[in-house]
mmCIF file with all atom_site columns, C-alpha atoms in Angstrom:
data_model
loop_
_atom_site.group_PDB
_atom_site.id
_atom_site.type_symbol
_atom_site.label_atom_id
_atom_site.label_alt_id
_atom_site.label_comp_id
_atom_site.label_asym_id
_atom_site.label_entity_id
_atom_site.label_seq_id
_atom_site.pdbx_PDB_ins_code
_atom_site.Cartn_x
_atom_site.Cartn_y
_atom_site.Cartn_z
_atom_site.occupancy
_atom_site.B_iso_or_equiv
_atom_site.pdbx_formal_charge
_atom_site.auth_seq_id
_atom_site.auth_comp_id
_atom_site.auth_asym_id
_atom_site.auth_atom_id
_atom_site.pdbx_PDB_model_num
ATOM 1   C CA . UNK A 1 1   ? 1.976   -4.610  20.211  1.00 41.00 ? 1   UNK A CA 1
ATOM 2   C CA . UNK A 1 2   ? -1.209  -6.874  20.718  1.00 45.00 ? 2   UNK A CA 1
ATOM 3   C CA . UNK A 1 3   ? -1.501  -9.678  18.722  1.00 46.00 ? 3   UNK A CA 1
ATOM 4   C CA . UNK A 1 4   ? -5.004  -9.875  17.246  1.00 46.00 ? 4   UNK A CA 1
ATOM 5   C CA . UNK A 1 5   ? -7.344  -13.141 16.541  1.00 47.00 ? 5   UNK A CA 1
ATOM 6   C CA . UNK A 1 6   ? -8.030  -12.849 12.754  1.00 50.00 ? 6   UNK A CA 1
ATOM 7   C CA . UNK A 1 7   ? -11.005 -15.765 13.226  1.00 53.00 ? 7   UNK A CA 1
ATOM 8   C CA . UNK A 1 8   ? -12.614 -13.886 16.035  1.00 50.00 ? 8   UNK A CA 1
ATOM 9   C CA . UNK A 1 9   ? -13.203 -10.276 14.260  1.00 58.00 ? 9   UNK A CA 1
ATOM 10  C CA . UNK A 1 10  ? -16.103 -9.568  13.185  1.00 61.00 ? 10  UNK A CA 1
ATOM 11  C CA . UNK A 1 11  ? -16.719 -9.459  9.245   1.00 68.00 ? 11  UNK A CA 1
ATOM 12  C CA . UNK A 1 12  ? -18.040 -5.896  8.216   1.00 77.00 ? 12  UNK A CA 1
ATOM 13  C CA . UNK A 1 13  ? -21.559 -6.294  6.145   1.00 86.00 ? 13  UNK A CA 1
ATOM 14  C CA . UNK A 1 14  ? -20.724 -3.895  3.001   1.00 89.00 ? 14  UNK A CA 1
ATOM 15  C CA . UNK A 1 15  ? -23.267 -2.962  0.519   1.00 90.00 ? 15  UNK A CA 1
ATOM 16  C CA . UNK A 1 16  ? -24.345 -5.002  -2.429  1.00 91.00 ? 16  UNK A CA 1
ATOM 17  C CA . UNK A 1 17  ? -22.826 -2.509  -5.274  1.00 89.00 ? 17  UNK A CA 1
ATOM 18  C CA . UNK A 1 18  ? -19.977 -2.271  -2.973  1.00 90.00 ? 18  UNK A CA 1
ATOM 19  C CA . UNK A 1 19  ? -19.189 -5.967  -3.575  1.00 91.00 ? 19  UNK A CA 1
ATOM 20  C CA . UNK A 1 20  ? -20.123 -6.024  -7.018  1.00 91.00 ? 20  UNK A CA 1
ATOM 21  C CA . UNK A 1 21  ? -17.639 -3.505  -7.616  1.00 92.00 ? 21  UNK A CA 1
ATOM 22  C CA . UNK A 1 22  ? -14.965 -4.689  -6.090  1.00 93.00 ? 22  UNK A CA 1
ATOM 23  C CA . UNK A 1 23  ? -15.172 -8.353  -7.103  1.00 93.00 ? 23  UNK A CA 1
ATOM 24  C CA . UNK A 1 24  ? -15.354 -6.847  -10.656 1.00 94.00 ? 24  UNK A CA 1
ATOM 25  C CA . UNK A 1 25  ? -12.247 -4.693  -10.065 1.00 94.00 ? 25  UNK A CA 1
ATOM 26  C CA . UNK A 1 26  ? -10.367 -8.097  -8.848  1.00 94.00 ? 26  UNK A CA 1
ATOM 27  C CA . UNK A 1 27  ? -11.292 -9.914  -11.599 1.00 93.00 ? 27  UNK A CA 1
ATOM 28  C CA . UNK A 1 28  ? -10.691 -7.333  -14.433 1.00 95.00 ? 28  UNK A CA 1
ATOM 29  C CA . UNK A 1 29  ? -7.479  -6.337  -12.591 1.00 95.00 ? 29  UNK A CA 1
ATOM 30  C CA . UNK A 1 30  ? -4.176  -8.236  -13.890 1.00 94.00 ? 30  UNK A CA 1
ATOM 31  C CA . UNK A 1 31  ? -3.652  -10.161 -10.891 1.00 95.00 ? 31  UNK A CA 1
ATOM 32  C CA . UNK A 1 32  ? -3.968  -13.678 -10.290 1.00 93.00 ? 32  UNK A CA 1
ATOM 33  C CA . UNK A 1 33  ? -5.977  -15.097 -6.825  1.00 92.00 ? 33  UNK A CA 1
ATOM 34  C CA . UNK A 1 34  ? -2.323  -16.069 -6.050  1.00 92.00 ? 34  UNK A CA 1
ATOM 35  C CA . UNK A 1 35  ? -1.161  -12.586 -5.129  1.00 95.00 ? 35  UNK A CA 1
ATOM 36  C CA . UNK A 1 36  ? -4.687  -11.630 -3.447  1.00 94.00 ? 36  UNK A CA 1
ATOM 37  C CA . UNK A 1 37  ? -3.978  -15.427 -1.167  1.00 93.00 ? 37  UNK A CA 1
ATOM 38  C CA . UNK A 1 38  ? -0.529  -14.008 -0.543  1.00 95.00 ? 38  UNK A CA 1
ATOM 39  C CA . UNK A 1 39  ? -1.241  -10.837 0.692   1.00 95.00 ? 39  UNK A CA 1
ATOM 40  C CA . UNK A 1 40  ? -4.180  -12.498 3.026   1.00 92.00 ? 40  UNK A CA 1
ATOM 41  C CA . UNK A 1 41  ? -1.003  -13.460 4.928   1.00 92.00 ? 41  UNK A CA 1
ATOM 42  C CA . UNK A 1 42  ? 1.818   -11.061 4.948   1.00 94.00 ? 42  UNK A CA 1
ATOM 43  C CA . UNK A 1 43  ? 2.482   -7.829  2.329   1.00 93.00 ? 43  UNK A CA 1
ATOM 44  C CA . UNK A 1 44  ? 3.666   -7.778  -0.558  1.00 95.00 ? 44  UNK A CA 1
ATOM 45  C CA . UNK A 1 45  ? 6.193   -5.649  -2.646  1.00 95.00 ? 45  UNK A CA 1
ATOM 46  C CA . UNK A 1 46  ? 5.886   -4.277  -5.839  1.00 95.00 ? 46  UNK A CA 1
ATOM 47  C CA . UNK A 1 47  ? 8.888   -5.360  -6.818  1.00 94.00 ? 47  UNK A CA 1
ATOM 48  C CA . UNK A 1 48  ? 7.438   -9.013  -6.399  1.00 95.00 ? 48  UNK A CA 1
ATOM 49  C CA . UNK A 1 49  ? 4.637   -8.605  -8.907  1.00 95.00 ? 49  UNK A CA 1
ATOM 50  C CA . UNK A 1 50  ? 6.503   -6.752  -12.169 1.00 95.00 ? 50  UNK A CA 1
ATOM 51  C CA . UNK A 1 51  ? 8.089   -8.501  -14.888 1.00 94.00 ? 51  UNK A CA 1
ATOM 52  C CA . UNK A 1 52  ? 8.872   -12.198 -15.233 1.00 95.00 ? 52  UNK A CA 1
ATOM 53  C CA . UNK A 1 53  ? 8.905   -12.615 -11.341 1.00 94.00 ? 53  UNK A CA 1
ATOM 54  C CA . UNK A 1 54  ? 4.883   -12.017 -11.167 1.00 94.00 ? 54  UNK A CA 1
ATOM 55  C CA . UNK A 1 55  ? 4.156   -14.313 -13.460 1.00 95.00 ? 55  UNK A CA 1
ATOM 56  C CA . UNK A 1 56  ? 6.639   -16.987 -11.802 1.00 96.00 ? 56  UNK A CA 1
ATOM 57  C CA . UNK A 1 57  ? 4.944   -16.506 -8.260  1.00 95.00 ? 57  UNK A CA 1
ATOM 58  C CA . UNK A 1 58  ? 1.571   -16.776 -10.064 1.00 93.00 ? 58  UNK A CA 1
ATOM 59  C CA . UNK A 1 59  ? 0.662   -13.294 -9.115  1.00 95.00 ? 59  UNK A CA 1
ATOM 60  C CA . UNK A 1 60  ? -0.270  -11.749 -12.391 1.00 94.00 ? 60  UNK A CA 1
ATOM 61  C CA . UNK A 1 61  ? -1.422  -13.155 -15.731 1.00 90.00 ? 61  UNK A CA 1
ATOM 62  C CA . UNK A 1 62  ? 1.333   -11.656 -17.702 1.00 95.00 ? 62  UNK A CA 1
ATOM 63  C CA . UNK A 1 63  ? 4.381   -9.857  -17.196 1.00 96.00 ? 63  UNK A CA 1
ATOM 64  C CA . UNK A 1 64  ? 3.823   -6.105  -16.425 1.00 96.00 ? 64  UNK A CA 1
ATOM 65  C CA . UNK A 1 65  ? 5.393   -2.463  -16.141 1.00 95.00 ? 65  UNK A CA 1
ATOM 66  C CA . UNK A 1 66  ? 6.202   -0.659  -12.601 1.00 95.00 ? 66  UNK A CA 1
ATOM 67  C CA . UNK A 1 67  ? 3.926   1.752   -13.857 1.00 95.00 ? 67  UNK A CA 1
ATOM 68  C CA . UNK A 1 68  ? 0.896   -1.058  -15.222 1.00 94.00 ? 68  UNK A CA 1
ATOM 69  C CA . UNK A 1 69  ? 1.160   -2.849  -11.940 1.00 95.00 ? 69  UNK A CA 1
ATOM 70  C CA . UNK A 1 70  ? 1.159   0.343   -9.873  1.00 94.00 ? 70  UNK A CA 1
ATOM 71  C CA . UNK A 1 71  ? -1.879  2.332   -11.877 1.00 94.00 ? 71  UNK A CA 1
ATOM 72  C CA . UNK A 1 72  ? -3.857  -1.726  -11.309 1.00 95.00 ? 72  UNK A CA 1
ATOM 73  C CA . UNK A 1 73  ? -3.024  -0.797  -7.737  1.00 96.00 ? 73  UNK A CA 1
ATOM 74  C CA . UNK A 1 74  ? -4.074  1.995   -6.897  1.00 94.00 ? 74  UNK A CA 1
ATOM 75  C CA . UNK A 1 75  ? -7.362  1.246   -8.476  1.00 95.00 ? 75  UNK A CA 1
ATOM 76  C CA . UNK A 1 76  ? -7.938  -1.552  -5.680  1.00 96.00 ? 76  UNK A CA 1
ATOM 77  C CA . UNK A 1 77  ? -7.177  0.741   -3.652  1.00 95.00 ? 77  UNK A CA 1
ATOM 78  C CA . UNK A 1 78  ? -9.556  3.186   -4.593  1.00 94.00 ? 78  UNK A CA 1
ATOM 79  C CA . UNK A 1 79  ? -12.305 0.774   -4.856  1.00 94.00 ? 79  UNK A CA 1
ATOM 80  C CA . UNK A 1 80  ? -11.003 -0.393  -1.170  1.00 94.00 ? 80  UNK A CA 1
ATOM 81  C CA . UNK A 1 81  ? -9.607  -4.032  -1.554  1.00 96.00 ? 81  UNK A CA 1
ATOM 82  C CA . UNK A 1 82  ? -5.970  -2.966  -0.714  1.00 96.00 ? 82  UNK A CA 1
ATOM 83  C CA . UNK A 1 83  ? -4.521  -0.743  1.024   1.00 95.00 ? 83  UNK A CA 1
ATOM 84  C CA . UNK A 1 84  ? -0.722  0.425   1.289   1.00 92.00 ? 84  UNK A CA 1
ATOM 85  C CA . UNK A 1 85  ? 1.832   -0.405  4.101   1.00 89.00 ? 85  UNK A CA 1
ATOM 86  C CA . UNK A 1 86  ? 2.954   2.369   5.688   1.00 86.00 ? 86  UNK A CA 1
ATOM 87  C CA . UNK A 1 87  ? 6.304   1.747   8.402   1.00 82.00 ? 87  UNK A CA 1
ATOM 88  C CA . UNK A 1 88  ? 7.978   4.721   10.946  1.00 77.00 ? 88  UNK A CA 1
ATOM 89  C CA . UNK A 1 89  ? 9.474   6.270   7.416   1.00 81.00 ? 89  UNK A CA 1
ATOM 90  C CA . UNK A 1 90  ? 6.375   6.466   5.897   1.00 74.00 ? 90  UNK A CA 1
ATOM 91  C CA . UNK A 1 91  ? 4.473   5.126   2.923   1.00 75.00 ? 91  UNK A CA 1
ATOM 92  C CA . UNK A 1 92  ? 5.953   2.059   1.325   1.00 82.00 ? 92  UNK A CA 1
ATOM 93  C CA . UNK A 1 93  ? 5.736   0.071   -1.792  1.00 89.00 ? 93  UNK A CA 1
ATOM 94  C CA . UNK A 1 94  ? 3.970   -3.124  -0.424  1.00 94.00 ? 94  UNK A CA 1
ATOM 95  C CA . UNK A 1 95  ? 0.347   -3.580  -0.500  1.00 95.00 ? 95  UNK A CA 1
ATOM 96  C CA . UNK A 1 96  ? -2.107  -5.647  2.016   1.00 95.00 ? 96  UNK A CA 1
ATOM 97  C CA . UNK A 1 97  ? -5.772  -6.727  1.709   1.00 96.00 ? 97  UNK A CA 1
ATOM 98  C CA . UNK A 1 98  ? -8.323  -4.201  3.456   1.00 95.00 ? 98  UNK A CA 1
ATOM 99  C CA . UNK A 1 99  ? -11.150 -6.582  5.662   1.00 95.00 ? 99  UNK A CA 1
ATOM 100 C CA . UNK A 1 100 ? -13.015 -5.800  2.380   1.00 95.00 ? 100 UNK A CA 1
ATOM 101 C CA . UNK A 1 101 ? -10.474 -7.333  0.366   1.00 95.00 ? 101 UNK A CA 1
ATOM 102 C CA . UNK A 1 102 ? -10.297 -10.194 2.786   1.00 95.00 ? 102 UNK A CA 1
ATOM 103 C CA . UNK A 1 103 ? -13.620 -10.985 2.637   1.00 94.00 ? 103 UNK A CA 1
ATOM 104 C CA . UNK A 1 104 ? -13.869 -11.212 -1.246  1.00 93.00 ? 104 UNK A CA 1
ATOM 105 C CA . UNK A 1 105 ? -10.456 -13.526 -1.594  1.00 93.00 ? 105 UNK A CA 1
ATOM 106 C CA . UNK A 1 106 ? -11.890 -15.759 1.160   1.00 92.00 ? 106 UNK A CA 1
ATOM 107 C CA . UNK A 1 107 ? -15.135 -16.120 -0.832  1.00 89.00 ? 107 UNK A CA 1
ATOM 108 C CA . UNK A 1 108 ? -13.048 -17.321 -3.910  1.00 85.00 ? 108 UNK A CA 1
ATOM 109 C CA . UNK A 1 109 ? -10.916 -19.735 -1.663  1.00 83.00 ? 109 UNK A CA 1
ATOM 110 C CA . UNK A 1 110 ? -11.273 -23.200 -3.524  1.00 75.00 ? 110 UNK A CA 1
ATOM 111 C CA . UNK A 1 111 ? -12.867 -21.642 -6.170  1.00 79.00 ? 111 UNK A CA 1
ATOM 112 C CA . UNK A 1 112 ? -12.032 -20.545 -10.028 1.00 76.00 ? 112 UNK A CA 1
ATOM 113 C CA . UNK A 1 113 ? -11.426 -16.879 -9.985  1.00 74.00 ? 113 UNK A CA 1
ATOM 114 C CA . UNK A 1 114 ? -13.519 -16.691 -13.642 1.00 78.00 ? 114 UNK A CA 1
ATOM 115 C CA . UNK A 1 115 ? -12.961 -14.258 -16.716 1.00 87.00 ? 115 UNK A CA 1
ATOM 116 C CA . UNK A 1 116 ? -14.022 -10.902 -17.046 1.00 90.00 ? 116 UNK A CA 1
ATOM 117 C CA . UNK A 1 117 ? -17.370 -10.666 -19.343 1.00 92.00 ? 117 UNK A CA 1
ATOM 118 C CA . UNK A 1 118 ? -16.934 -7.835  -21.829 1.00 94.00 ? 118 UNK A CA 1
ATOM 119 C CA . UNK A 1 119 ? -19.483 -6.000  -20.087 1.00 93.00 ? 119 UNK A CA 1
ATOM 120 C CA . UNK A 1 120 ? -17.803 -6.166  -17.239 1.00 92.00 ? 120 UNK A CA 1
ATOM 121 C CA . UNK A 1 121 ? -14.707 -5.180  -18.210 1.00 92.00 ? 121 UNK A CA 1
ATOM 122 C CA . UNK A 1 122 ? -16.810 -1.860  -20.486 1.00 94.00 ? 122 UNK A CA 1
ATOM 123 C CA . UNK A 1 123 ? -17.996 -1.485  -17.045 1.00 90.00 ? 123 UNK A CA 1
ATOM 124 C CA . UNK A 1 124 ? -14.954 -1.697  -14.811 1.00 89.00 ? 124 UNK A CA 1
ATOM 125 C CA . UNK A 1 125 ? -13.306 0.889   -17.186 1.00 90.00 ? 125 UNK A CA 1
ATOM 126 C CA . UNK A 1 126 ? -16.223 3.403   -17.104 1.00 90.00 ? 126 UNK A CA 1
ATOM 127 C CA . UNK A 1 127 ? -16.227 3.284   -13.600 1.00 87.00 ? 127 UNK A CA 1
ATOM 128 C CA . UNK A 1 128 ? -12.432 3.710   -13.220 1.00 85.00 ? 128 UNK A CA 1
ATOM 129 C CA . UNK A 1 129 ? -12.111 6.166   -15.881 1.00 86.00 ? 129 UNK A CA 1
ATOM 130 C CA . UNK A 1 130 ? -14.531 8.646   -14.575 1.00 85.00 ? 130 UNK A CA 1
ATOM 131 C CA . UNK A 1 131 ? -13.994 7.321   -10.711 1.00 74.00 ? 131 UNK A CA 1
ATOM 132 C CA . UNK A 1 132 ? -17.341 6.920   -10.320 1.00 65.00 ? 132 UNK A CA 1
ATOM 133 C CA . UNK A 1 133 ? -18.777 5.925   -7.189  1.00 62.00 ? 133 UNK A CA 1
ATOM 134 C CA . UNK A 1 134 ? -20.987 2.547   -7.977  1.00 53.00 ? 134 UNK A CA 1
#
């Protein structure tokens, strides 16, 4: 298999609402930057991010369910931040950053990942709820 120059790829230009709602999904979501940092560099399991071992690795903000972390996952999926490993069996249950996802956690490198505004989290939900497309 090739090996591939991750500082030489080009950076996809994505559309402004595109952004917008993905950096609001990542914020509203119950992850911490820590988990979006660690799968920048290798994948990561669910089993790393539920219970008291998410909040130990500083990848969520408070213990969750199988099912809590999973339905938050899919959702970044959906809005196209992660995607899902997939191996010669199949699907797995690890996650990795899409190059959209990449770009947004490497624009909050160094940075405070902020709070949700209320509005954005009214928003987020809308959006999610009804899968809408902006």
């Amino acid at each position: 298999m090739p090996v591939v120059d991750s500082q030489s790829q080009k950076t996809f230009a994505y559309a402004q609402p595109t952004l917008k709602r993905a950096q609001r999904a990542l914020v509203c979501s119950p992850f911490n930057l820590g988990l979006f940092e660690a799968m920048r560099s290798r994948r990561v399991a669910l089993s790393e991010m539920i219970g008291h071992s998410g909040v130990q690795k500083n990848f969520t903000k408070r213990p969750l369910s199988e099912l809590t972390a999973d339905n938050a996952l899919v959702w970044l999926i959906q809005v196209g931040v992660l995607r899902r490993e997939v191996d010669g069996q199949g699907i797995t249950d690890s996650f990795r950053l899409t190059p959209l996802g990449r770009q947004l956690v490497e624009q909050f490198q160094g940075k405070p990942w902020g709070s949700p505004t209320w509005g954005d989290r009214f928003y987020n939900a809308v959006i999610r709820w009804f899968r809408l497309p902006f």
